[in-house]
Tab-separated table of C-alpha atoms in Angstrom:
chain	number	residue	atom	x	y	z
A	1	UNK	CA	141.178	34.000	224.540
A	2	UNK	CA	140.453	30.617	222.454
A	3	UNK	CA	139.362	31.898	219.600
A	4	UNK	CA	137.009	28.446	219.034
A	5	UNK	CA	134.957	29.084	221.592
A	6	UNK	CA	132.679	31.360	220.575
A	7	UNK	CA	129.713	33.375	222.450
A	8	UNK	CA	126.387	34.258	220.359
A	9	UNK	CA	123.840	36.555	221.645
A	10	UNK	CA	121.144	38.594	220.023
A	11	UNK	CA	117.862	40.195	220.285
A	12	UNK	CA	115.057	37.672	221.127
A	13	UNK	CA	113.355	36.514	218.141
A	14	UNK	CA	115.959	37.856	215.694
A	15	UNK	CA	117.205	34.355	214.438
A	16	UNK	CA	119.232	33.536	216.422
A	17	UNK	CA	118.101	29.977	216.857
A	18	UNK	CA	118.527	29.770	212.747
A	19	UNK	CA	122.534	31.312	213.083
A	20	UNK	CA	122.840	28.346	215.302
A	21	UNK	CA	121.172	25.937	212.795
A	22	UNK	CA	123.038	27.087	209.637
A	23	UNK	CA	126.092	27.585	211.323
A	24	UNK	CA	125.825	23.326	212.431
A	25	UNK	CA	125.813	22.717	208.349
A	26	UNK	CA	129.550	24.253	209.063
A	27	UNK	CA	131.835	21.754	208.327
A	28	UNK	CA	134.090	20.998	212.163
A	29	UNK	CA	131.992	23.532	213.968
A	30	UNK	CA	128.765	23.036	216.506
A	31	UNK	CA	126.220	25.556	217.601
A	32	UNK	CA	124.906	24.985	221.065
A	33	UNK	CA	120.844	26.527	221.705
A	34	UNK	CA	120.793	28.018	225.065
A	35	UNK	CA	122.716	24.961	227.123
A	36	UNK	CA	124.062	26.471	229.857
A	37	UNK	CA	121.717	27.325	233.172
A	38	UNK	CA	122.225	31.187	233.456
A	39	UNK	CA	119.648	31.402	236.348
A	40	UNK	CA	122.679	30.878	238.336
A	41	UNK	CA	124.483	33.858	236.957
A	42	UNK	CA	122.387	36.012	239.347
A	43	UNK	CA	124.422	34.266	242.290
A	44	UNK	CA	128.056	34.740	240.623
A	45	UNK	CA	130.707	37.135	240.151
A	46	UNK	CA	131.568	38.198	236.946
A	47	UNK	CA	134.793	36.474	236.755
A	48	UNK	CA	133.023	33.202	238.087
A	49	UNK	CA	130.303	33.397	235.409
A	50	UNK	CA	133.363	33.447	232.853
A	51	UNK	CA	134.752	30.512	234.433
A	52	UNK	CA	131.540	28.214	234.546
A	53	UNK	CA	131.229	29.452	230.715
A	54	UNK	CA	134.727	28.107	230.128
A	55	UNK	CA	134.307	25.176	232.334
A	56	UNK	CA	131.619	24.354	230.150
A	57	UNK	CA	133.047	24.981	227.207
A	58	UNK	CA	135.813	22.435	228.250
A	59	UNK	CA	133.588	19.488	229.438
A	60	UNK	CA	131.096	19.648	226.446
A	61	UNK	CA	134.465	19.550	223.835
A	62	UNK	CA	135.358	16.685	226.093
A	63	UNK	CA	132.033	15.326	225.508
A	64	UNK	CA	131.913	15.564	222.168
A	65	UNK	CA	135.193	14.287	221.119
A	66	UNK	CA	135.326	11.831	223.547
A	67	UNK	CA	131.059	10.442	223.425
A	68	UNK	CA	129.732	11.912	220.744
A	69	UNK	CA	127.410	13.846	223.413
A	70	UNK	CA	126.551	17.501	224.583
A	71	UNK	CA	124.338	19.041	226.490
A	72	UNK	CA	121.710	21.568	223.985
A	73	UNK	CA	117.852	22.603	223.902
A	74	UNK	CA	116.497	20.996	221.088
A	75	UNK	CA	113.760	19.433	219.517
A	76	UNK	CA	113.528	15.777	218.892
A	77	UNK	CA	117.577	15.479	219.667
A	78	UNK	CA	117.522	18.023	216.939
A	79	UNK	CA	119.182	21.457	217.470
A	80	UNK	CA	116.041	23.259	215.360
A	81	UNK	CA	116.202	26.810	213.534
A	82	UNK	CA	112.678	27.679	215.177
A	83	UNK	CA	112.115	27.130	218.648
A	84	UNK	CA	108.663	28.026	218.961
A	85	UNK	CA	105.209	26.170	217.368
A	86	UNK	CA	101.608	27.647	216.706
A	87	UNK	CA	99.259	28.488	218.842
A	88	UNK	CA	95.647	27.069	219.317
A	89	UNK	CA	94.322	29.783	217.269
A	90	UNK	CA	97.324	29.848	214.440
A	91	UNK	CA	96.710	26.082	213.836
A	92	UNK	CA	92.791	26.674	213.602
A	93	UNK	CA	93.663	28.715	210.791
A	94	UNK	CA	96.435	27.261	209.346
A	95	UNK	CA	94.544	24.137	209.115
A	96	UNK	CA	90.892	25.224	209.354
A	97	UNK	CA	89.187	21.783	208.124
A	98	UNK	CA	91.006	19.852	210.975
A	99	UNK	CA	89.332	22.182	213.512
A	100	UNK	CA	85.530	22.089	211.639
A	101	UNK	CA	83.300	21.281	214.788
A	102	UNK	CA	85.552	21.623	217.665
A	103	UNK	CA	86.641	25.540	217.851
A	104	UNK	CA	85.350	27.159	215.271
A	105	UNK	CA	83.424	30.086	216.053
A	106	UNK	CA	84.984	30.409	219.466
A	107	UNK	CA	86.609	33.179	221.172
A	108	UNK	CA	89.877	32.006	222.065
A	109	UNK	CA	91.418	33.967	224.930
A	110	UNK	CA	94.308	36.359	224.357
A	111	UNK	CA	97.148	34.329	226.194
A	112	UNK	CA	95.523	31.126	223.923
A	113	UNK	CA	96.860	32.716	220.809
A	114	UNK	CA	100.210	32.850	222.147
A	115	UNK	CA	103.107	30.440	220.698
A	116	UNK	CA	104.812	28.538	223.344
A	117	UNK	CA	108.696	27.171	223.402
A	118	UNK	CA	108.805	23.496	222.159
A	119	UNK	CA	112.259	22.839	222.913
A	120	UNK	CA	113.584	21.241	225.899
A	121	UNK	CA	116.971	20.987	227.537
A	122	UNK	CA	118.959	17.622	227.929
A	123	UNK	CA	121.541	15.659	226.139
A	124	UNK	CA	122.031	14.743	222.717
A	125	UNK	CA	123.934	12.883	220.648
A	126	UNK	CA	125.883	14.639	217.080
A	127	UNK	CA	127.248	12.421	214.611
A	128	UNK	CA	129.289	14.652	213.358
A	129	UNK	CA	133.207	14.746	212.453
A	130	UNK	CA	135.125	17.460	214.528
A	131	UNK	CA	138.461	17.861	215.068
A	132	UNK	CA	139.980	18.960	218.622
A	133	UNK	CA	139.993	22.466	217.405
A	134	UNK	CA	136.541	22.807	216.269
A	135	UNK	CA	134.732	25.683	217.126
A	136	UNK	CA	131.878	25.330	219.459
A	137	UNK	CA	129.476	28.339	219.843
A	138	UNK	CA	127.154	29.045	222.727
A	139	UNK	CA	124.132	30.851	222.166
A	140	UNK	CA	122.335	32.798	225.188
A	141	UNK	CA	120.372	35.994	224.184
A	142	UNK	CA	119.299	37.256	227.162
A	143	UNK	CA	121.768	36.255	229.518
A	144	UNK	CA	125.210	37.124	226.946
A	145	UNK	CA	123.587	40.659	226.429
A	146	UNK	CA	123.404	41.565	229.793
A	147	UNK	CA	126.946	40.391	230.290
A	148	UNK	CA	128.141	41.454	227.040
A	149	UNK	CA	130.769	43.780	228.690
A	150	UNK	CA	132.726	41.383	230.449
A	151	UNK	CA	132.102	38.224	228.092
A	152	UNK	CA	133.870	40.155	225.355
A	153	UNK	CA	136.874	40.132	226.907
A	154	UNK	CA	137.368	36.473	227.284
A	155	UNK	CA	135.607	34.984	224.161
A	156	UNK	CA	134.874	36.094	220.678
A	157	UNK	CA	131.251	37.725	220.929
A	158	UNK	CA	128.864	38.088	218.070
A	159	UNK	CA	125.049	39.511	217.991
A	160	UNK	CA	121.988	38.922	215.360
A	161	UNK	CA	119.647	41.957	215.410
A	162	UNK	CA	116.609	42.117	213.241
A	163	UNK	CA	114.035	44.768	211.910
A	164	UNK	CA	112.687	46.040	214.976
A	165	UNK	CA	109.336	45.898	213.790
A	166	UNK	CA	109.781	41.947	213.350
A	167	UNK	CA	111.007	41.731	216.635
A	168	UNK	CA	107.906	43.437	218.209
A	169	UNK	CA	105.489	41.202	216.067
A	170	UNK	CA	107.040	38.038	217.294
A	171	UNK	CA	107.166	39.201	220.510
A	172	UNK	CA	103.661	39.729	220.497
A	173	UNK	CA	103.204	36.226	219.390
A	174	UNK	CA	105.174	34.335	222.127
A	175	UNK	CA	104.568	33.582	225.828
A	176	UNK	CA	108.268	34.674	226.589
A	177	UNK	CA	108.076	37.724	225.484
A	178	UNK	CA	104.890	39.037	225.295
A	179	UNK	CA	104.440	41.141	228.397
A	180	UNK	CA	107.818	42.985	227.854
A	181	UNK	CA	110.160	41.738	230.355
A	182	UNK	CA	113.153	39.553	230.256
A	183	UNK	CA	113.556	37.649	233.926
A	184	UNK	CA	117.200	36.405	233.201
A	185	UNK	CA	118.406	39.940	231.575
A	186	UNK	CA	116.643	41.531	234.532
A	187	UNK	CA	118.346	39.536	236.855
A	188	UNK	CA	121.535	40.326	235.918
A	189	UNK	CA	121.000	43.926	235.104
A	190	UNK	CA	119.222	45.243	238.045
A	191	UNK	CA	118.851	48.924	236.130
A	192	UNK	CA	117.055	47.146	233.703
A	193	UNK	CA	114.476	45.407	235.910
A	194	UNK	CA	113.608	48.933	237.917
A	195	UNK	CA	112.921	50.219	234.728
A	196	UNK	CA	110.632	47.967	233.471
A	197	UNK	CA	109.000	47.413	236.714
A	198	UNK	CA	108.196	51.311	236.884
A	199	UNK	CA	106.672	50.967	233.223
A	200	UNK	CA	102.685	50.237	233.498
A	201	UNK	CA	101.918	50.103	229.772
A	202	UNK	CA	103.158	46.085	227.860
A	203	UNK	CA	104.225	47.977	224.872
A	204	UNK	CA	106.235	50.748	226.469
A	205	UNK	CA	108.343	47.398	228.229
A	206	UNK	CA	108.695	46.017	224.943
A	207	UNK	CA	109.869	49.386	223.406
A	208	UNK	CA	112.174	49.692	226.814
A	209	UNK	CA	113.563	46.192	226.946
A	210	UNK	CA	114.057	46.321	222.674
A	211	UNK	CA	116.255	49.309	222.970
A	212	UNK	CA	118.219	47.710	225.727
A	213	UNK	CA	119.274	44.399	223.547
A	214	UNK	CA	120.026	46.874	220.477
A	215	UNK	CA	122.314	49.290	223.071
A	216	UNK	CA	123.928	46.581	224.348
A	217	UNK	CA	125.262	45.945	221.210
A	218	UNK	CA	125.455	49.172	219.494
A	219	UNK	CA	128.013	50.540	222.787
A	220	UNK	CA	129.782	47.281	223.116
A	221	UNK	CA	130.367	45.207	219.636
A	222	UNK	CA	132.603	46.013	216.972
A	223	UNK	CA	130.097	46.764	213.922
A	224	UNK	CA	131.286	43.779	212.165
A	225	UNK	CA	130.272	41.518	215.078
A	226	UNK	CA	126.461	42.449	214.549
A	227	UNK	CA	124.813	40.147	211.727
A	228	UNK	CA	121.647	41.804	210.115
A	229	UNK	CA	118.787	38.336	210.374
A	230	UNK	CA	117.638	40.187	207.000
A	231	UNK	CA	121.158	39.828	205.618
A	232	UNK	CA	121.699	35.988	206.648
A	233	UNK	CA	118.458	35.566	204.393
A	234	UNK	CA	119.167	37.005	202.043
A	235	UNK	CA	122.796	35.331	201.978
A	236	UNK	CA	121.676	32.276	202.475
A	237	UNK	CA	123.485	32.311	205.469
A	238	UNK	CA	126.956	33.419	204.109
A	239	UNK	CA	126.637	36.290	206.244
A	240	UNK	CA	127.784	34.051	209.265
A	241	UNK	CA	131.186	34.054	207.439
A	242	UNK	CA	132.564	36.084	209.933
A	243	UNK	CA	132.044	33.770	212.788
A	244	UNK	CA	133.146	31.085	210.877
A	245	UNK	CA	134.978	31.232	207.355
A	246	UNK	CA	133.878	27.884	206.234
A	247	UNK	CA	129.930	29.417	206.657
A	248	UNK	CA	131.223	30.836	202.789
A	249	UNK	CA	129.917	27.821	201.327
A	250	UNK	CA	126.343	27.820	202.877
A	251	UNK	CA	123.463	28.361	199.973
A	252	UNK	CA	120.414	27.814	201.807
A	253	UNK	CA	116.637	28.451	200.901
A	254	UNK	CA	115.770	30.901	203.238
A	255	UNK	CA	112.466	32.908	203.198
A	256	UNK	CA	112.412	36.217	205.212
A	257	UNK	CA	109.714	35.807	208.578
A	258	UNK	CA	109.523	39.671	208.746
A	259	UNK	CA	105.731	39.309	207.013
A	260	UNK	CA	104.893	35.757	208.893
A	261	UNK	CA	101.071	35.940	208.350
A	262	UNK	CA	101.515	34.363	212.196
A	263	UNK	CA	102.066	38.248	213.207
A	264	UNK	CA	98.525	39.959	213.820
A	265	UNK	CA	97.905	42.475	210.750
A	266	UNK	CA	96.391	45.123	212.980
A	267	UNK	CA	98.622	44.968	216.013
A	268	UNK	CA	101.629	45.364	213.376
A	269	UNK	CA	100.438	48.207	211.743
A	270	UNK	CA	99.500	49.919	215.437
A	271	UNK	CA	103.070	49.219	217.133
A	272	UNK	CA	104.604	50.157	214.297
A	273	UNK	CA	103.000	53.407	214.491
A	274	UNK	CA	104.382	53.561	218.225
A	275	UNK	CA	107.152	52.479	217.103
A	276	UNK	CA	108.193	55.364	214.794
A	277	UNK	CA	107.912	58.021	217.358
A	278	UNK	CA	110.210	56.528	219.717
A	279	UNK	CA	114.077	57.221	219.645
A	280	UNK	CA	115.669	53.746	220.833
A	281	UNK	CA	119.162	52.210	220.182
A	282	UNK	CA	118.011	50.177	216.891
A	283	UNK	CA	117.819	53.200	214.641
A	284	UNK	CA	121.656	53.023	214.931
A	285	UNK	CA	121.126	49.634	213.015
A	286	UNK	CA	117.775	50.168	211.071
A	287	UNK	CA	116.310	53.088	209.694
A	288	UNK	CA	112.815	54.421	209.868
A	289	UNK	CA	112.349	54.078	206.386
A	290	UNK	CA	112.906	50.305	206.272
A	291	UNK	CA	109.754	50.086	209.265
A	292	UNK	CA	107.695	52.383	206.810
A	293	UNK	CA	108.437	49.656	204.155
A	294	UNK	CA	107.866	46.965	205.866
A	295	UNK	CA	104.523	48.169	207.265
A	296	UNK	CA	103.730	48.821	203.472
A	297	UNK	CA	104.666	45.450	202.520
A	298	UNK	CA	102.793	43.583	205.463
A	299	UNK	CA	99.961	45.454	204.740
A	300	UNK	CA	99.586	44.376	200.857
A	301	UNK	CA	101.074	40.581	201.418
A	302	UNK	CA	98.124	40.293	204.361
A	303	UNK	CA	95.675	42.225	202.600
């Protein structure tokens, strides 16, 4: 196992995509956004999806040292720490005066209010000084949780989780994962997809499919390998430290998204009702009392 090549997963919407942005301020370290093409891990073996992870792992070092190049989502030839941007109906009221004559007093349709993905695959270019042992992360949520098993056992593996109730309020936000399926997790996890295709009700998927992601984790990962998104906050992104020592020295301004005004005050308060009477995997990681709160808090900062 090469110890600098590292695998990141994590529940969709958790912050990932920020682990992967602080953890580039890393001095000798880079933190890939979802570069690889895992629709073709449906076709492969297990042992073959390892080696096209390590084959790529190998050319894109090459790449780097060699051009300066690698192969990333991103925004602008920017690896981002948000991939997603408003919605129609977000930026009406973000910027209401903008919007004066054209929209307002419409009704928007539902699927109109959803965020859509604004990054885009391709190579870019990093100006950045690396050594041949840098460490180079991956990061693949669906796809490295539904191989989590076997990907352990060839690279370092690490997972961000978040408040559950933050999870379903971005989810509910986002084309991707608003009607409670995963097509790449299902793909690879066959179980999965049976499930979810026997579930009529969107919010019983979502409920489904969010206990999956925190299993996966909770019955594969050493504890220490599963980074809180609340804690990287609130550590400025220290809390990466144990995927890479030097992330010690990070001291960014973060601000917490788990009350994103974004997140639709009623539909929060009503899955998070739901949400309390089920008896999925992310209790292991969060208890009830810190949904309560957070319900409490949403309610007052949106009030």
């Amino acid at each position: 196992m090469n110890k600098n090549n590292v695998i990141i997963t994590g529940v969709p919407r958790s912050g990932t995509t920020l682990a992967c942005y602080l953890l580039n301020k890393v001095p000798n370290m880079l933190a890939l956004h979802e570069p690889m093409e895992v629709a073709e891990f449906a076709k492969l073996s297990d042992d073959q999806i390892c080696k096209k992870i390590n084959d790529f792992f190998f050319q894109n070092r090459k790449s780097l040292l060699e051009n300066k190049t690698v192969i990333s989502r991103h925004v602008g030839g920017k690896i981002p720490s948000n991939i997603v941007g408003l919605s129609l109906s977000q930026q009406i009221r973000a910027f209401p005066k903008q919007f004066i004559g054209s929209f307002m007093g419409l009704k928007l349709n539902p699927k109109r209010k959803l965020r859509k993905a604004i990054a885009v695959s391709g190579e870019i270019r990093i100006d950045k000084e690396l050594s041949p042992d840098f460490i180079l992360c991956l990061k693949h949520p669906a796809a490295f949780s539904a191989k989590l098993d076997i990907l352990m056992n060839h690279f370092p593996s690490y997972a961000i989780i978040r408040n559950p109730l933050s999870v379903l309020a971005s989810w509910n936000t986002v084309k991707f994962m608003w009607d409670g399926h995963s097509l790449i997790a299902e793909s690879l996890d066959i179980s999965l997809a049976n499930t979810l295709s026997r579930i009529n009700d969107r919010i019983e998927r979502q409920l489904y499919l969010l206990s999956w992601f925190f299993e996966k984790y909770y019955s594969i990962l050493p504890v220490e390998h599963i980074i809180k998104y609340e804690n990287i906050v609130y550590s400025g992104g220290r809390a990466l430290q144990i995927i890479a020592e030097q992330a010690c020295t990070l001291n960014e301004a973060l601000d917490s998204k788990n009350k994103n005004k974004v997140y639709d005050k009623e539909f929060v308060i009503s899955v998070g009702e739901r949400l309390l009477n089920t008896s999925g995997a992310y209790w292991e990681f969060y208890k009830k009392e810190s949904v309560e709160m957070l319900l409490q808090e949403f309610e007052e900062k949106n009030s």
